[in-house]
Short mmCIF file of C-alpha atoms in Angstrom, two decimals:
data_model
loop_
_atom_site.label_atom_id
_atom_site.label_comp_id
_atom_site.label_asym_id
_atom_site.label_seq_id
_atom_site.Cartn_x
_atom_site.Cartn_y
_atom_site.Cartn_z
CA MET W 1 -2.67 13.45 -56.60
CA GLN W 2 0.97 14.53 -56.42
CA PRO W 3 2.85 16.26 -53.60
CA ARG W 4 3.10 20.03 -53.97
CA SER W 5 5.48 22.51 -52.42
CA ILE W 6 3.88 25.12 -50.15
CA ALA W 7 6.40 27.68 -51.37
CA GLU W 8 5.36 27.11 -54.99
CA LEU W 9 1.60 27.35 -54.54
CA SER W 10 0.01 30.06 -56.67
CA THR W 11 -2.21 32.73 -55.15
CA ALA W 12 -5.28 30.89 -56.45
CA GLU W 13 -4.07 27.59 -55.03
CA ARG W 14 -3.45 29.10 -51.61
CA ARG W 15 -6.86 30.78 -51.68
CA ALA W 16 -8.51 27.40 -52.35
CA PHE W 17 -6.99 26.03 -49.15
CA PHE W 18 -7.81 28.98 -46.94
CA ASP W 19 -11.17 30.21 -48.32
CA ARG W 20 -13.22 27.05 -47.95
CA ASP W 21 -16.81 28.10 -48.65
CA ALA W 22 -17.94 24.61 -49.77
CA GLY W 23 -20.93 25.97 -51.68
CA VAL W 24 -22.73 27.70 -48.81
CA GLU W 25 -23.00 31.09 -50.52
CA SER W 26 -24.39 29.56 -53.70
CA ALA W 27 -27.11 27.82 -51.67
CA ARG W 28 -28.39 31.03 -50.08
CA GLU W 29 -30.65 31.96 -53.01
CA ASP W 30 -32.46 28.62 -52.80
CA VAL W 31 -32.74 28.89 -49.04
CA ARG W 32 -34.32 32.33 -49.27
CA GLU W 33 -37.15 30.78 -51.28
CA ILE W 34 -37.60 27.77 -48.99
CA LEU W 35 -37.68 29.44 -45.59
CA PRO W 36 -40.60 31.88 -46.20
CA ARG W 37 -42.75 29.01 -47.43
CA VAL W 38 -42.03 27.01 -44.29
CA ARG W 39 -42.94 30.01 -42.15
CA GLU W 40 -46.19 30.62 -44.03
CA GLU W 41 -47.34 27.11 -44.99
CA GLY W 42 -46.00 24.99 -42.13
CA ASP W 43 -46.38 21.23 -42.47
CA VAL W 44 -47.72 21.53 -46.02
CA ALA W 45 -44.43 23.05 -47.14
CA LEU W 46 -42.43 20.40 -45.26
CA ARG W 47 -44.26 17.60 -47.06
CA GLU W 48 -43.95 19.24 -50.46
CA PHE W 49 -40.21 19.86 -50.02
CA SER W 50 -39.68 16.29 -48.80
CA LYS W 51 -41.30 15.02 -51.98
CA GLU W 52 -39.39 17.48 -54.19
CA PHE W 53 -35.91 17.20 -52.65
CA ASP W 54 -35.89 13.77 -50.98
CA GLY W 55 -38.32 11.90 -53.19
CA VAL W 56 -40.29 10.80 -50.14
CA GLU W 57 -44.02 11.08 -49.32
CA VAL W 58 -43.99 11.92 -45.63
CA ALA W 59 -47.08 10.75 -43.78
CA ASN W 60 -46.03 11.67 -40.25
CA VAL W 61 -43.56 14.49 -39.66
CA ASP W 62 -43.34 13.47 -36.01
CA VAL W 63 -41.54 10.11 -35.78
CA THR W 64 -40.79 10.14 -32.04
CA ALA W 65 -42.65 6.87 -31.52
CA GLU W 66 -40.78 5.25 -34.43
CA ALA W 67 -37.48 6.24 -32.79
CA GLU W 68 -38.49 4.47 -29.59
CA ARG W 69 -39.49 1.34 -31.50
CA ALA W 70 -36.27 1.40 -33.55
CA VAL W 71 -34.30 0.27 -30.50
CA ASP W 72 -35.86 -3.18 -30.97
CA ASP W 73 -34.82 -3.26 -34.64
CA VAL W 74 -31.11 -2.80 -33.98
CA ASP W 75 -28.83 -5.74 -33.31
CA ASP W 76 -27.30 -6.11 -29.87
CA ASP W 77 -23.72 -5.29 -30.92
CA THR W 78 -24.78 -2.03 -32.57
CA LEU W 79 -26.98 -1.08 -29.64
CA ASP W 80 -24.12 -1.78 -27.23
CA ALA W 81 -21.83 0.45 -29.34
CA ILE W 82 -24.42 3.25 -29.31
CA ARG W 83 -24.78 3.04 -25.55
CA ASP W 84 -21.02 2.89 -25.00
CA ALA W 85 -20.51 5.97 -27.18
CA ILE W 86 -23.30 7.81 -25.33
CA GLU W 87 -21.72 7.02 -21.96
CA ASN W 88 -18.30 8.25 -23.11
CA VAL W 89 -19.73 11.44 -24.57
CA ARG W 90 -21.79 12.04 -21.45
CA ALA W 91 -18.79 11.52 -19.13
CA PHE W 92 -16.63 13.98 -21.08
CA HIS W 93 -19.33 16.63 -21.31
CA GLU W 94 -20.28 16.38 -17.65
CA ARG W 95 -16.77 17.62 -16.89
CA GLN W 96 -17.68 20.80 -18.79
CA ARG W 97 -20.63 21.76 -16.57
CA PRO W 98 -19.83 24.99 -14.74
CA SER W 99 -20.90 25.58 -11.15
CA ASP W 100 -22.70 28.64 -9.82
CA TRP W 101 -20.43 30.74 -7.60
CA ARG W 102 -20.43 33.77 -5.29
CA GLU W 103 -17.35 35.48 -3.88
CA GLU W 104 -16.44 38.57 -1.88
CA PHE W 105 -14.62 41.32 -3.79
CA GLU W 106 -13.57 43.93 -1.25
CA GLY W 107 -17.01 44.10 0.31
CA ARG W 108 -18.93 43.41 -2.87
CA GLU W 109 -20.65 40.04 -3.16
CA LEU W 110 -20.40 39.04 -6.81
CA GLY W 111 -21.13 35.83 -8.64
CA ARG W 112 -22.32 34.01 -11.68
CA ARG W 113 -25.03 31.42 -12.22
CA PHE W 114 -25.82 29.14 -15.16
CA ARG W 115 -29.17 27.97 -16.49
CA PRO W 116 -29.99 25.78 -19.51
CA ILE W 117 -31.81 27.01 -22.58
CA ASP W 118 -35.40 25.70 -22.55
CA ARG W 119 -35.80 24.34 -26.11
CA VAL W 120 -33.08 23.23 -28.53
CA GLY W 121 -33.14 21.72 -32.02
CA VAL W 122 -30.47 19.27 -33.20
CA TYR W 123 -30.00 18.65 -36.91
CA VAL W 124 -28.81 15.11 -37.71
CA PRO W 125 -27.67 14.70 -41.34
CA GLY W 126 -28.83 11.88 -43.58
CA GLY W 127 -28.57 11.64 -47.32
CA THR W 128 -25.59 9.61 -48.57
CA ALA W 129 -24.87 8.11 -45.14
CA ALA W 130 -26.50 7.55 -41.77
CA TYR W 131 -25.09 9.53 -38.86
CA PRO W 132 -26.21 8.11 -35.51
CA SER W 133 -23.02 9.55 -34.05
CA SER W 134 -24.19 13.08 -34.90
CA ALA W 135 -27.37 12.44 -32.95
CA ILE W 136 -25.30 11.45 -29.94
CA MET W 137 -22.99 14.46 -30.27
CA GLY W 138 -25.90 16.90 -30.43
CA VAL W 139 -28.41 15.48 -27.99
CA VAL W 140 -26.18 14.28 -25.14
CA PRO W 141 -24.45 17.64 -24.37
CA ALA W 142 -27.84 19.37 -24.43
CA LYS W 143 -29.24 16.91 -21.92
CA VAL W 144 -26.11 17.16 -19.77
CA ALA W 145 -26.65 20.92 -19.73
CA GLY W 146 -30.20 20.37 -18.52
CA VAL W 147 -32.17 21.41 -21.62
CA ASP W 148 -35.82 20.53 -21.02
CA HIS W 149 -36.90 19.91 -24.64
CA VAL W 150 -34.45 18.57 -27.23
CA ALA W 151 -35.90 18.07 -30.71
CA VAL W 152 -34.10 16.26 -33.52
CA ALA W 153 -34.69 16.79 -37.24
CA THR W 154 -33.30 14.24 -39.67
CA PRO W 155 -34.00 13.82 -43.41
CA PRO W 156 -36.92 11.61 -44.43
CA ALA W 157 -36.56 8.30 -46.24
CA GLU W 158 -38.80 5.42 -47.23
CA GLU W 159 -37.38 3.94 -44.04
CA ILE W 160 -35.22 6.18 -41.86
CA ASN W 161 -32.13 4.27 -40.79
CA PRO W 162 -33.13 2.47 -37.56
CA VAL W 163 -29.62 2.90 -36.14
CA THR W 164 -29.97 6.68 -36.38
CA LEU W 165 -33.42 6.58 -34.80
CA ALA W 166 -32.24 4.28 -32.03
CA ALA W 167 -29.29 6.57 -31.29
CA VAL W 168 -31.61 9.58 -31.15
CA HIS W 169 -33.86 7.81 -28.66
CA GLU W 170 -31.06 6.39 -26.52
CA ALA W 171 -29.37 9.81 -26.37
CA GLY W 172 -32.53 11.24 -24.78
CA ALA W 173 -34.24 13.31 -27.47
CA ASP W 174 -37.75 14.45 -26.54
CA ALA W 175 -39.07 14.79 -30.11
CA VAL W 176 -37.93 13.49 -33.50
CA TYR W 177 -39.03 14.95 -36.83
CA SER W 178 -38.71 13.47 -40.30
CA VAL W 179 -37.60 16.56 -42.18
CA GLY W 180 -34.27 17.56 -43.65
CA GLY W 181 -32.44 20.32 -45.47
CA ALA W 182 -33.18 24.02 -45.21
CA GLN W 183 -36.84 23.25 -44.54
CA ALA W 184 -35.88 21.45 -41.33
CA ILE W 185 -34.01 24.51 -40.10
CA GLY W 186 -37.00 26.67 -40.95
CA ALA W 187 -39.37 24.35 -39.09
CA LEU W 188 -37.20 24.37 -35.97
CA ALA W 189 -36.78 28.14 -36.14
CA TYR W 190 -40.39 29.17 -36.86
CA GLY W 191 -42.42 26.18 -35.73
CA THR W 192 -45.21 24.46 -37.70
CA GLU W 193 -48.41 22.66 -36.80
CA THR W 194 -46.28 19.67 -35.78
CA VAL W 195 -42.83 21.04 -35.04
CA LYS W 196 -42.42 23.08 -31.90
CA ALA W 197 -40.17 26.12 -32.40
CA VAL W 198 -36.88 26.07 -30.54
CA GLN W 199 -34.58 28.76 -29.19
CA LYS W 200 -31.33 27.40 -30.61
CA ILE W 201 -30.36 25.10 -33.48
CA VAL W 202 -27.16 23.06 -33.51
CA GLY W 203 -25.58 20.43 -35.73
CA PRO W 204 -23.82 20.06 -39.08
CA GLY W 205 -25.37 19.66 -42.51
CA ASN W 206 -25.03 20.17 -46.25
CA PRO W 207 -24.61 23.65 -47.80
CA TRP W 208 -28.39 24.26 -47.75
CA VAL W 209 -28.62 23.40 -44.07
CA THR W 210 -25.66 25.64 -43.28
CA ALA W 211 -27.01 28.49 -45.40
CA ALA W 212 -30.39 28.17 -43.70
CA LYS W 213 -28.78 28.38 -40.27
CA ALA W 214 -27.06 31.57 -41.41
CA GLU W 215 -30.40 32.99 -42.61
CA VAL W 216 -32.39 32.28 -39.44
CA ARG W 217 -29.65 33.49 -37.11
CA GLY W 218 -31.07 36.47 -35.26
CA GLU W 219 -34.56 34.99 -35.00
CA VAL W 220 -33.11 31.91 -33.34
CA GLU W 221 -29.63 31.24 -32.02
CA ILE W 222 -27.30 28.76 -33.74
CA ASP W 223 -24.06 27.11 -32.74
CA PHE W 224 -21.89 27.93 -35.76
CA LEU W 225 -21.74 27.28 -39.50
CA ALA W 226 -20.35 23.78 -39.97
CA GLY W 227 -19.73 22.65 -43.51
CA PRO W 228 -18.17 19.54 -45.08
CA SER W 229 -15.55 17.63 -43.11
CA GLU W 230 -11.91 18.75 -42.94
CA ILE W 231 -8.66 17.28 -41.72
CA LEU W 232 -5.11 18.51 -41.70
CA VAL W 233 -2.39 16.02 -40.76
CA LEU W 234 0.88 17.60 -39.62
CA ALA W 235 3.59 14.95 -39.96
CA ASP W 236 7.35 14.57 -39.78
CA ASP W 237 9.63 11.77 -40.96
CA THR W 238 8.63 9.54 -38.02
CA ALA W 239 5.00 9.32 -39.18
CA ASP W 240 3.64 6.11 -40.68
CA PRO W 241 2.43 6.98 -44.21
CA ALA W 242 -0.27 4.32 -43.99
CA PHE W 243 -1.72 6.00 -40.88
CA VAL W 244 -1.64 9.45 -42.50
CA ALA W 245 -3.33 8.19 -45.66
CA ALA W 246 -5.96 6.30 -43.68
CA ASP W 247 -6.95 9.43 -41.77
CA LEU W 248 -7.23 11.45 -44.98
CA LEU W 249 -9.44 8.83 -46.63
CA ALA W 250 -11.64 8.53 -43.53
CA GLN W 251 -12.64 12.19 -43.83
CA ALA W 252 -12.73 12.16 -47.63
CA GLU W 253 -15.46 9.52 -47.65
CA HIS W 254 -17.88 11.94 -45.95
CA ASP W 255 -18.45 14.27 -48.88
CA PRO W 256 -17.05 15.21 -52.31
CA GLU W 257 -16.56 18.70 -50.85
CA ALA W 258 -14.47 17.43 -47.92
CA SER W 259 -11.06 19.07 -47.54
CA VAL W 260 -8.22 16.67 -46.66
CA VAL W 261 -4.65 17.90 -46.31
CA ALA W 262 -1.33 16.47 -45.17
CA VAL W 263 1.60 18.80 -44.51
CA THR W 264 5.12 17.52 -43.90
CA ASP W 265 8.70 18.72 -44.11
CA ASP W 266 9.82 15.32 -45.46
CA GLU W 267 9.59 14.72 -49.22
CA ASP W 268 9.95 10.96 -48.89
CA LEU W 269 7.00 10.83 -46.49
CA ALA W 270 4.91 12.96 -48.86
CA ASP W 271 5.59 10.54 -51.74
CA ALA W 272 4.79 7.55 -49.54
CA VAL W 273 1.52 9.13 -48.36
CA VAL W 274 0.41 9.73 -51.96
CA ASP W 275 1.17 6.10 -52.82
CA GLU W 276 -0.74 4.90 -49.76
CA ILE W 277 -3.73 7.10 -50.59
CA ASP W 278 -4.03 5.55 -54.03
CA ARG W 279 -3.56 2.02 -52.70
CA GLN W 280 -6.00 2.34 -49.81
CA ALA W 281 -8.68 4.18 -51.82
CA ASP W 282 -8.84 1.46 -54.43
CA GLY W 283 -11.99 -0.63 -54.05
CA ARG W 284 -13.53 1.30 -51.14
CA GLU W 285 -17.34 1.24 -50.93
CA ARG W 286 -17.36 5.05 -51.22
CA GLU W 287 -14.41 5.28 -53.59
CA GLU W 288 -16.15 7.65 -55.98
CA ILE W 289 -16.84 10.16 -53.19
CA ILE W 290 -13.29 9.72 -51.88
CA ARG W 291 -11.75 10.37 -55.30
CA GLU W 292 -13.86 13.51 -55.76
CA ALA W 293 -12.77 14.84 -52.37
CA LEU W 294 -9.13 14.11 -53.16
CA ASP W 295 -9.47 16.08 -56.42
CA ASN W 296 -10.99 19.01 -54.51
CA ASP W 297 -8.86 22.18 -54.83
CA ALA W 298 -8.79 22.38 -51.02
CA SER W 299 -7.22 18.91 -50.69
CA GLY W 300 -3.61 17.85 -51.16
CA VAL W 301 -0.32 16.56 -49.83
CA LEU W 302 1.99 19.50 -49.24
CA VAL W 303 5.71 19.71 -48.60
CA ALA W 304 7.07 22.48 -46.39
CA ARG W 305 10.66 23.70 -46.42
CA SER W 306 10.75 23.30 -42.65
CA MET W 307 8.50 22.28 -39.80
CA PRO W 308 8.00 25.95 -38.77
CA GLU W 309 6.61 26.61 -42.27
CA ALA W 310 4.33 23.58 -41.89
CA VAL W 311 3.11 24.89 -38.53
CA LEU W 312 2.37 28.32 -39.99
CA PHE W 313 0.32 26.69 -42.75
CA ALA W 314 -1.61 24.62 -40.19
CA GLU W 315 -2.28 27.68 -38.04
CA GLU W 316 -3.64 29.64 -41.00
CA TYR W 317 -5.68 26.67 -42.22
CA ALA W 318 -7.44 26.33 -38.82
CA ALA W 319 -8.57 22.76 -39.38
CA GLU W 320 -11.74 21.19 -38.08
CA HIS W 321 -9.64 18.11 -37.26
CA LEU W 322 -5.90 18.52 -36.66
CA SER W 323 -3.85 15.32 -36.46
CA ILE W 324 -0.24 15.71 -35.32
CA GLN W 325 1.81 12.64 -36.15
CA ALA W 326 5.33 13.68 -35.27
CA ASP W 327 8.13 12.90 -32.85
CA ASP W 328 7.48 15.90 -30.58
CA ASP W 329 3.75 16.35 -31.05
CA GLU W 330 3.28 18.30 -27.80
CA ALA W 331 5.84 20.93 -28.86
CA LEU W 332 4.06 21.35 -32.20
CA LEU W 333 0.67 21.59 -30.50
CA ASP W 334 1.99 24.39 -28.28
CA ARG W 335 2.62 26.44 -31.43
CA ILE W 336 -0.87 26.01 -32.89
CA ASP W 337 -3.92 27.78 -31.49
CA ASN W 338 -6.39 27.34 -34.35
CA ALA W 339 -7.95 23.88 -34.44
CA GLY W 340 -11.36 22.42 -33.71
CA SER W 341 -10.22 19.10 -32.27
CA VAL W 342 -6.66 17.80 -31.99
CA PHE W 343 -5.49 14.20 -32.29
CA LEU W 344 -1.99 13.48 -31.01
CA GLY W 345 0.18 10.59 -32.13
CA GLY W 346 -0.17 7.73 -34.55
CA TYR W 347 -2.75 5.87 -32.49
CA ALA W 348 -5.34 8.63 -32.20
CA PRO W 349 -7.27 8.41 -35.46
CA VAL W 350 -9.93 11.06 -36.04
CA ALA W 351 -12.47 8.25 -36.30
CA ALA W 352 -11.96 7.55 -32.59
CA GLY W 353 -13.11 11.07 -31.78
CA ASP W 354 -15.91 10.84 -34.34
CA TYR W 355 -17.48 8.02 -32.40
CA ALA W 356 -16.18 7.00 -29.06
CA THR W 357 -13.51 8.94 -27.17
CA GLY W 358 -16.15 11.25 -25.71
CA THR W 359 -15.10 14.53 -27.32
CA ASN W 360 -17.59 16.20 -29.64
CA HIS W 361 -17.30 15.82 -33.39
CA VAL W 362 -19.53 18.80 -34.24
CA LEU W 363 -16.74 21.24 -35.02
CA PRO W 364 -16.12 24.53 -36.84
CA THR W 365 -15.05 24.32 -40.47
CA GLY W 366 -13.89 26.82 -43.09
CA GLY W 367 -11.45 28.45 -40.71
CA GLY W 368 -14.06 28.90 -37.98
CA ALA W 369 -11.65 27.43 -35.44
CA LYS W 370 -9.93 30.82 -35.40
CA VAL W 371 -12.81 32.28 -33.42
CA HIS W 372 -14.69 29.46 -31.68
CA GLY W 373 -14.53 25.85 -30.60
CA GLY W 374 -16.72 22.83 -31.18
CA LEU W 375 -20.08 21.94 -29.73
CA SER W 376 -20.01 21.75 -25.96
CA VAL W 377 -22.21 22.09 -22.91
CA ASP W 378 -21.53 25.84 -23.04
CA GLU W 379 -23.67 26.10 -26.20
CA PHE W 380 -26.76 25.09 -24.22
CA LEU W 381 -26.32 27.36 -21.21
CA ARG W 382 -26.95 31.03 -20.47
CA SER W 383 -25.34 32.82 -17.60
CA SER W 384 -26.41 35.59 -15.26
CA THR W 385 -24.19 37.69 -13.04
CA VAL W 386 -25.31 38.36 -9.46
CA GLN W 387 -24.29 41.16 -7.11
CA ARG W 388 -25.15 42.25 -3.60
CA LEU W 389 -23.81 45.47 -1.99
CA ASP W 390 -24.09 46.67 1.55
CA ARG W 391 -24.11 50.38 2.44
CA ASP W 392 -20.33 50.57 2.94
CA ALA W 393 -19.62 48.90 -0.41
CA LEU W 394 -21.95 51.32 -2.21
CA ASP W 395 -20.39 54.28 -0.42
CA GLU W 396 -16.95 53.18 -1.58
CA LEU W 397 -18.07 52.83 -5.19
CA ALA W 398 -20.15 56.01 -5.24
CA PRO W 399 -17.45 58.44 -6.51
CA THR W 400 -16.59 56.14 -9.42
CA VAL W 401 -20.20 55.50 -10.37
CA THR W 402 -21.42 59.10 -10.09
CA THR W 403 -18.42 60.56 -11.89
CA LEU W 404 -18.70 58.19 -14.85
CA ALA W 405 -22.49 58.52 -15.00
CA GLU W 406 -22.28 62.30 -15.16
CA ALA W 407 -19.50 62.09 -17.75
CA GLU W 408 -21.94 60.15 -19.91
CA GLY W 409 -24.74 62.64 -19.26
CA LEU W 410 -26.82 60.12 -17.31
CA GLU W 411 -27.74 62.14 -14.23
CA ALA W 412 -30.44 59.71 -13.07
CA HIS W 413 -27.83 56.94 -12.87
CA ALA W 414 -25.78 59.05 -10.48
CA GLU W 415 -28.87 60.01 -8.48
CA SER W 416 -29.84 56.34 -8.02
CA VAL W 417 -26.67 56.03 -5.94
CA ARG W 418 -26.91 59.36 -4.09
CA VAL W 419 -30.52 58.84 -3.02
CA ARG W 420 -29.58 55.67 -1.18
CA LEU W 421 -26.70 57.31 0.66
CA ARG W 422 -28.80 60.39 1.54
CA GLU W 423 -31.59 58.21 2.91
CA ASP W 424 -29.11 56.40 5.14
CA GLU W 425 -27.65 59.71 6.33
CA ALA W 426 -31.16 61.03 7.11
CA ASP W 427 -32.00 57.90 9.07
CA ASP W 428 -28.77 58.29 11.06
CA GLY W 429 -29.71 61.89 11.86
CA ASP W 430 -33.21 60.94 13.06
CA SER W 431 -31.72 58.34 15.34
CA ALA W 432 -29.48 60.94 16.91
#
């Protein structure tokens, strides 16, 4: 990896940074074969796909009891860390809970109320790594919102990682299923003999999981399409190159398709970051995955002609994780709207947010931060508006309502107002 100038990037090189599909489109054809079989064959299809894709003979799809027992199989330090993370995530997300309200608006009593979705499915990735943190990030906000039934699906294994199962149980999941990939999304969306269908599916996954969420959207709600991990570090000459490199490698070890980018207006820093990347990557347990991610066309160390150019690049990139390691990080943050989660300063590594600060690490990727934020309590709530009018309030609104209703050719709408006012006038006349 060598530093590259933003100004000298070719059209194809720029497209690689900004059009980050990460293989989702290519997975859709496979997914369109998997999902109908899950709908039609239920548990039989789940077991066959687990054997075909995961190499595992699944005896029990429902592993809720195993999750409860897994707590006893985890060492005390790990269990304490799980519980500490859960408490921090719960505390942050409880601040997000909206309150019902009613107010007077010139004689009109108007308000809004919030109610949780009844049944939610949380996908917790497995595969090349165990992700107990993803269980926490999906289950806890749902429970904070008041969701009655939270089901977790996680890929099968000869022995599912007990830390993941313990985290699922401690977070408060009501059901746990040993099924992964697109077939897990299908099971949660359609239901099977064992898996109870849900109303909404949340959580990140591989391209097949993401493509499946896109396919079932409409029959069931989803949070958003979250692909492989991303980070963009915006740094000036005050940044520590070792910190910048460490953050890039931390996200690179997730997936060969991860996108890791550093942007700076200082050439010396860019050179130092590249040197640190090579030094720190050497000998890592997941070095092969890291090296593949670093060679990804959507990864690189970029040099801007100025900090405003660097900011424009970051804004267009719309990173899942945005780290600002610069002298005036608040001023730079004020100029960037598009980011999933922001980490300010040299001592706020993304890993802290991944596990323990309390913010959610299920975040939009592929530029999705331009239109929505990360997983939150809001994803698990629905709202209703409430209104009460007395006779005077209706009388005041009547000209507006009847005029617009008739302009739209909806005479019965207008009459539904007039009949109330005429009835009141008739009653007044009888009284006289």
